[in-house]
Short mmCIF file of C-alpha atoms and ligand atoms in Angstrom, two decimals:
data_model
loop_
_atom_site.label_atom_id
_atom_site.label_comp_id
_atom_site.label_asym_id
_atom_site.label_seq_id
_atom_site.Cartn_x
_atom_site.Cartn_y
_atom_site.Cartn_z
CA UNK F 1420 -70.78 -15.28 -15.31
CA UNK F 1421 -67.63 -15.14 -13.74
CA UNK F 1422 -64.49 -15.21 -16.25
CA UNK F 1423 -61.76 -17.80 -16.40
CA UNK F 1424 -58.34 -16.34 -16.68
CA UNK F 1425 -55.80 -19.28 -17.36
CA UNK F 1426 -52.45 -18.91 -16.18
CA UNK F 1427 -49.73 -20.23 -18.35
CA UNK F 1428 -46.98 -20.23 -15.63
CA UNK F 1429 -46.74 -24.04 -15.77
CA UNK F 1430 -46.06 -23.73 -19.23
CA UNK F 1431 -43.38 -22.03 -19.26
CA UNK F 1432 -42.05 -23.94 -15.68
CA UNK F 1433 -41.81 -26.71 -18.55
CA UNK F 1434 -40.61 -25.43 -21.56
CA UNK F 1435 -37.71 -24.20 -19.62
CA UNK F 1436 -36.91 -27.48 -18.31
CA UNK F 1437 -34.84 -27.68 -21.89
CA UNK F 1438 -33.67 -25.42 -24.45
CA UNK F 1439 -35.97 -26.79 -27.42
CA UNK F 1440 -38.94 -24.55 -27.02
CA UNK F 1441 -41.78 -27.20 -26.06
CA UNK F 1442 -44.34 -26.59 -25.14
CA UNK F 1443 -45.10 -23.25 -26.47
CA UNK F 1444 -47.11 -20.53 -24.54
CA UNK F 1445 -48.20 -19.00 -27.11
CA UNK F 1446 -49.73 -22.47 -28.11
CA UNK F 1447 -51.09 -22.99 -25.12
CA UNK F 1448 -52.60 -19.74 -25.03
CA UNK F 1449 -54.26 -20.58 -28.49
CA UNK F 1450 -55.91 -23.56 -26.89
CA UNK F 1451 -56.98 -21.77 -23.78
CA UNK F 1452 -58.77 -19.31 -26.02
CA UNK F 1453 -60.43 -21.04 -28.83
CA UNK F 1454 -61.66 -23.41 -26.08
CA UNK F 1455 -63.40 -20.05 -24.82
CA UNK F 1456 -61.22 -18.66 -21.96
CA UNK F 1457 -61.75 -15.14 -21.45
CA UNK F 1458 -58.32 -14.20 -20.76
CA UNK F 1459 -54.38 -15.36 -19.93
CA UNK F 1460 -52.63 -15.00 -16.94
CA UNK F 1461 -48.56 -14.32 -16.50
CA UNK F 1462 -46.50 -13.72 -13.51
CA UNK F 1463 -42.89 -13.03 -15.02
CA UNK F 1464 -40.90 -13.16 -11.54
CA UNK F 1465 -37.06 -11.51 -11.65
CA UNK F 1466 -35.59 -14.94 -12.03
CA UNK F 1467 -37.38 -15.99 -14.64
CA UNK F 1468 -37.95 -19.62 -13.92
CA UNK F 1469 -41.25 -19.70 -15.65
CA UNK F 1470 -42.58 -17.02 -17.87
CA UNK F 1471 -39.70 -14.82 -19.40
CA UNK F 1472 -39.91 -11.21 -20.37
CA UNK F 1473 -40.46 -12.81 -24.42
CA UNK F 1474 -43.62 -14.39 -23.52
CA UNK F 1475 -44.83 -11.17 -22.00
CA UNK F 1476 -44.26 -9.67 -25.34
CA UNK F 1477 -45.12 -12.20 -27.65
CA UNK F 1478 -48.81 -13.05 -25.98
CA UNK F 1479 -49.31 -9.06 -25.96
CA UNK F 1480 -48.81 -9.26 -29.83
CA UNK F 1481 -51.22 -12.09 -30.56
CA UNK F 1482 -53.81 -12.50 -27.49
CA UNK F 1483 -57.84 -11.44 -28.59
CA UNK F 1484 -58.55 -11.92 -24.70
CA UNK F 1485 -57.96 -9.61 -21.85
CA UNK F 1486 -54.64 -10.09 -20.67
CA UNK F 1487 -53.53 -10.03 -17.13
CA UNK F 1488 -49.85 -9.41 -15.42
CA UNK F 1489 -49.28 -10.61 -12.42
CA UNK F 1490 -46.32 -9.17 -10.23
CA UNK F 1491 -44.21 -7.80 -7.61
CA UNK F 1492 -43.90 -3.72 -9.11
CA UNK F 1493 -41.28 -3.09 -6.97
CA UNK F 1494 -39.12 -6.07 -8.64
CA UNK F 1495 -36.70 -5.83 -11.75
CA UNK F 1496 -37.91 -3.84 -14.39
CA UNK F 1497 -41.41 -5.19 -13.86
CA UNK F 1498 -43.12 -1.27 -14.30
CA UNK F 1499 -41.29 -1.09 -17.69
CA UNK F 1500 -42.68 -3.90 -19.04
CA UNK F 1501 -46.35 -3.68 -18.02
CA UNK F 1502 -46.06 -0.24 -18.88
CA UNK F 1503 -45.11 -0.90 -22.18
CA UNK F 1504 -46.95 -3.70 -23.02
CA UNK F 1505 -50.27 -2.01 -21.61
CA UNK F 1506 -52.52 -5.58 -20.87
CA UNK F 1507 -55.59 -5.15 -19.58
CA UNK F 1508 -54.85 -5.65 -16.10
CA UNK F 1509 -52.25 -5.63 -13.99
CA UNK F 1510 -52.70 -7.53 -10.91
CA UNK F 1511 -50.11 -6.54 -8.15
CA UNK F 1512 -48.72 -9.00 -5.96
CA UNK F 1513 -46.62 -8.56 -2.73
CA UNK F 1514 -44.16 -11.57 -3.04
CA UNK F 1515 -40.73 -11.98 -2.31
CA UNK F 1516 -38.11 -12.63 -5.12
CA UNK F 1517 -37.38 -16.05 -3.88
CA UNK F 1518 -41.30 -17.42 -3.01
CA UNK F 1519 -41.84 -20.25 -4.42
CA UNK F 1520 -45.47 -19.04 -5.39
CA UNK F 1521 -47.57 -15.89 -3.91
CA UNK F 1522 -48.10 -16.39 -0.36
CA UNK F 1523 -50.21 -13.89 0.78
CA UNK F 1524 -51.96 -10.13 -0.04
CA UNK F 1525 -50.93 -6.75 0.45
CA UNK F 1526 -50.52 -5.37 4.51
CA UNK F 1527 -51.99 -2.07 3.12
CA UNK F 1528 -51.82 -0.72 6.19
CA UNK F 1529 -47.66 -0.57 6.08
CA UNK F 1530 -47.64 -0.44 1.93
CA UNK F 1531 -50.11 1.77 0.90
CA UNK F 1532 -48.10 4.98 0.63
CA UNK F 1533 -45.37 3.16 -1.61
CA UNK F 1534 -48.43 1.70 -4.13
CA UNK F 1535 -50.09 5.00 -4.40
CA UNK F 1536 -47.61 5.92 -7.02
CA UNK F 1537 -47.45 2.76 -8.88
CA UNK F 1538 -51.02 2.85 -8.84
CA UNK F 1539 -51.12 6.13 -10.62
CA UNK F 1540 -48.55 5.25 -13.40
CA UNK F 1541 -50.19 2.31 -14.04
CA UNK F 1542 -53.29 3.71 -14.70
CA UNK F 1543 -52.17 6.42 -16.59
CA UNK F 1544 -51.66 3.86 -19.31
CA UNK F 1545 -55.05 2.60 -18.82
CA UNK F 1546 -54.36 -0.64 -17.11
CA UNK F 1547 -57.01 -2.02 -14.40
CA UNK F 1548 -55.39 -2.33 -11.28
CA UNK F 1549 -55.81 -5.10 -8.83
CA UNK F 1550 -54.35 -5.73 -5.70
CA UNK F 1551 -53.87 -9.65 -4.15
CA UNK F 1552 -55.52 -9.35 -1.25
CA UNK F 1553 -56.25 -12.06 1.93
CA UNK F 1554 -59.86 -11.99 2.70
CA UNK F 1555 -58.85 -9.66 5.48
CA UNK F 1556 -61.97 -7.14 5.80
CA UNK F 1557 -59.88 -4.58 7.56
CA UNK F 1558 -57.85 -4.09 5.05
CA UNK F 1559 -59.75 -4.10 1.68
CA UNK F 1560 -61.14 -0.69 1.75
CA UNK F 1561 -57.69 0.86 1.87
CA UNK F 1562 -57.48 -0.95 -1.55
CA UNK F 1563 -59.99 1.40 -2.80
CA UNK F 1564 -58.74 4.42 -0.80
CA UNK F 1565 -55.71 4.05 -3.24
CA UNK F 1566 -57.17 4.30 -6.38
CA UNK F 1567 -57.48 0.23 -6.85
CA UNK F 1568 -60.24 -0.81 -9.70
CA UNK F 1569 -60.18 -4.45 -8.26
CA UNK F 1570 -58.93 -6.69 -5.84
CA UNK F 1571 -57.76 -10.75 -6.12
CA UNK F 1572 -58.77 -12.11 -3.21
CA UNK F 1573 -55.73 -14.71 -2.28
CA UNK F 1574 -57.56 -18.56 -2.34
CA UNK F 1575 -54.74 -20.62 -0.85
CA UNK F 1576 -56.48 -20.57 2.69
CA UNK F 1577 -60.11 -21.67 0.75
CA UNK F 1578 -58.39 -24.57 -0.99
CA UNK F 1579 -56.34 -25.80 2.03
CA UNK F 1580 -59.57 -26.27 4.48
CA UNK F 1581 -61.86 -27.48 1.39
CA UNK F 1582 -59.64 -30.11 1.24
CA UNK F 1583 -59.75 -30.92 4.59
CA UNK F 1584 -63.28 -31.14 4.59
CA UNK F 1585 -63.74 -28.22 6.93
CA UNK F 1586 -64.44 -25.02 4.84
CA UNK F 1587 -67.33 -23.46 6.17
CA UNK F 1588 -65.69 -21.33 8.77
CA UNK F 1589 -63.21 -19.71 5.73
CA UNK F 1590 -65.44 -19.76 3.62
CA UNK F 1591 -67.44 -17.19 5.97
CA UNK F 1592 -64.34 -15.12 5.69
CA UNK F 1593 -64.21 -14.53 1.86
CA UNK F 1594 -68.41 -14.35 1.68
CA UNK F 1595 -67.70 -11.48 4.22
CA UNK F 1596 -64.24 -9.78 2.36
CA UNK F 1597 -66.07 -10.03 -1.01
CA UNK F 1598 -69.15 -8.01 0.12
CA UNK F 1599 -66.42 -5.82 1.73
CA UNK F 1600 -65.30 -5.22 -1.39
CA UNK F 1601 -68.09 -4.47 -3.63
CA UNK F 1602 -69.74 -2.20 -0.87
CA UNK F 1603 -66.23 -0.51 -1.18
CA UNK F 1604 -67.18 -0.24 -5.43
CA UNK F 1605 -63.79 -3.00 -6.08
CA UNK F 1606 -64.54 -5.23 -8.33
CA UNK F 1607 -63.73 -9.12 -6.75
CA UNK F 1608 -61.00 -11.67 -8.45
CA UNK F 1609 -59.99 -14.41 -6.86
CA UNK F 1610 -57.04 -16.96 -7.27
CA UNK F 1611 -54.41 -19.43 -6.18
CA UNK F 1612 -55.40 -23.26 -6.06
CA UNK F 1613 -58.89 -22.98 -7.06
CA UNK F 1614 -59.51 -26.32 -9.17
CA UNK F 1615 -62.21 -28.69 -10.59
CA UNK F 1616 -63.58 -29.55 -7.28
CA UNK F 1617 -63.57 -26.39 -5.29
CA UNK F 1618 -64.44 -23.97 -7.92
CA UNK F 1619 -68.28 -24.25 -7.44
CA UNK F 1620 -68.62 -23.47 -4.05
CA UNK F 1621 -66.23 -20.25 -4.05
CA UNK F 1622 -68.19 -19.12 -6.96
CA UNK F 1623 -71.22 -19.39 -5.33
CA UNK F 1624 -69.90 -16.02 -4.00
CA UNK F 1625 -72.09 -13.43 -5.85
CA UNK F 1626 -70.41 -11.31 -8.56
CA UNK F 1627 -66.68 -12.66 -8.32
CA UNK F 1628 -65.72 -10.97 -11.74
CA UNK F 1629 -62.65 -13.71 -12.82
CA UNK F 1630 -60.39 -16.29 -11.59
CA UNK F 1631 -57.45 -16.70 -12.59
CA UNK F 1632 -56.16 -20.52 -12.63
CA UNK F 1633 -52.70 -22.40 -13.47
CA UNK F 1634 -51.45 -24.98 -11.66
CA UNK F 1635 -54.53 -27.47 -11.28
CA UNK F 1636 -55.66 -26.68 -14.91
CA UNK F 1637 -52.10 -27.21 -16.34
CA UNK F 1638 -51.84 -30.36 -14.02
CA UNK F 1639 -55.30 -32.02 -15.02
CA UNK F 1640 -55.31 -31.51 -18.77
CA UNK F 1641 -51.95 -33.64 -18.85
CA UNK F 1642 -54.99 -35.96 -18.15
CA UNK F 1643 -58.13 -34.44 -20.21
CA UNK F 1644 -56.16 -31.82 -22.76
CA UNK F 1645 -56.01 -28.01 -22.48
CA UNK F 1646 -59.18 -27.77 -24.28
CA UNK F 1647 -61.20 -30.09 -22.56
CA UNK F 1648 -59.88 -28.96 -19.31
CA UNK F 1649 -61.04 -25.13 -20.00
CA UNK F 1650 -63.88 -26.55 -20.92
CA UNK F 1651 -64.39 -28.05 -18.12
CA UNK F 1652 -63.79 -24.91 -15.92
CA UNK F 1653 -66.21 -22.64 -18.06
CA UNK F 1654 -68.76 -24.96 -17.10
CA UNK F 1655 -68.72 -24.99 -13.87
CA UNK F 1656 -68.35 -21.29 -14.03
CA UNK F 1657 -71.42 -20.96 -16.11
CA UNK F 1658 -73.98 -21.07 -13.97
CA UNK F 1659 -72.39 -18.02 -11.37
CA UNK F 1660 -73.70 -14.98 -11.25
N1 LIG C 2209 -52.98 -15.37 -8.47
C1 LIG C 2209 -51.68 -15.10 -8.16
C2 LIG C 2209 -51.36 -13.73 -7.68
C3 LIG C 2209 -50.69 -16.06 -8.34
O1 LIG C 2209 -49.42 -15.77 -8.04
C4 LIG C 2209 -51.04 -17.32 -8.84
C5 LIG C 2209 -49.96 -18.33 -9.09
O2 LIG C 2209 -49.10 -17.84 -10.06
C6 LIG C 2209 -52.39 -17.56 -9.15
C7 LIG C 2209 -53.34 -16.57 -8.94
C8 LIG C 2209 -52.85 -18.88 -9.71
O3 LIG C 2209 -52.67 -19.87 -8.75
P1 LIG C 2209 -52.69 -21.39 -9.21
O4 LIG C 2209 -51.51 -21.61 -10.09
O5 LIG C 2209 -52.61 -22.12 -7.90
O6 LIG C 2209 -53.98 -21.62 -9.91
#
């Protein structure tokens, strides 16, 4: 079964939106959990407009669940803090300071040389690495050549011709960088707009190891709850292999 990282991002987005400390991640993380998530997603970016470097510390303290960081390593003092905190994964993402959310995966073929390094640190302190990848087969087995354990294969393209009604074509794409991948010996994550009604099919993809969702599961339990709405995601993910 494929396991449902939820991404508190959103969260956070709104508790900043005033200085009285509602909602609460760490709530919401509570929620996400006893409903039966498998694991909570972060990405603390240097201007901290969702998730602040006291979230990263205070879900470290209290999470039961594999906990995943999600960032730029070459940003702020993002390497300190992962390093410190030691989650379970760290998921390394190439975006720009200002993005307003990740827009695409690694070019390994220009970066590889400066994440060799990070790579190493990171798993020094026993951290699983993966790298945000497009479903780019070229480049995916220079993720491995570099000492990643995983990769997270960037969804935005998936969710943007599902909802066009013309997703076979793509779809191809990720059936093909997937395989790529596990022939390769990377485990496969996968994120970025994945919701209720496109979840199934990209699943359907054999052995994709965890997604990790925020926005549309933040969005849609304003309408069903946080529990509920996990629920509803660990169904559909139930029946993948
Ligand atoms: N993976 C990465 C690297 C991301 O940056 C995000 C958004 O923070 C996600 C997954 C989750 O995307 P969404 O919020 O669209 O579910």
């Amino acid at each position: 079964m494929t396991n449902l990282s939820v991404n508190l991002n959103k969260i956070a987005l709104l508790r900043n939106s005033r200085n009285i400390g509602i909602p609460s991640v760490t709530n919401a993380a509570k929620i996400a959990v006893e409903a039966g998530a498998n694991g909570i997603t972060v990405h603390p970016r240097p201007d901290e407009r969702h998730i602040k470097p006291k979230d990263v510390y205070e879900l470290a303290q209290m999470l039961t669940v594999e906990f995943n960081i999600e960032g730029n390593p070459f940003h702020g003092n993002f390497m300190d803090m992962v390093c410190e905190v030691k989650p379970t994964q760290c998921t390394l993402v190439p975006d720009a300071p200002d993005v307003f959310t990740s827009n695409s995966g690694w070019n390994l073929a220009e970066n590889r040389h400066q994440l060799i390094p990070i790579i190493e640190k990171l798993k020094s302190f026993d951290i699983r690495i993966s790298l945000f990848m497009d479903a780019d087969s070229n480049q995916i087995p220079l993720a491995k050549e570099i000492g990643a354990d995983r990769i997270e294969l960037y969804t935005e393209p998936y969710a943007t011709a599902f909802r066009m009604g013309e997703v076979e074509a793509v779809f191809q794409k990720y059936i093909q960088a997937a395989k790529i991948a596990q022939d390769n010996d990377l485990g496969v994550n996968a994120g970025h707009d994945l919701n209720l009604q496109n979840l199934e099919k990209f699943c359907s993809i054999p052995n994709i190891l965890e997604v990790s969702i925020g926005h549309a599961l933040i969005a849609e339990s304003l309408e069903m709850g946080l529990h509920n709405t996990v629920k509803a995601y660990l169904k559909i993910l139930s029946s993948t292999s």
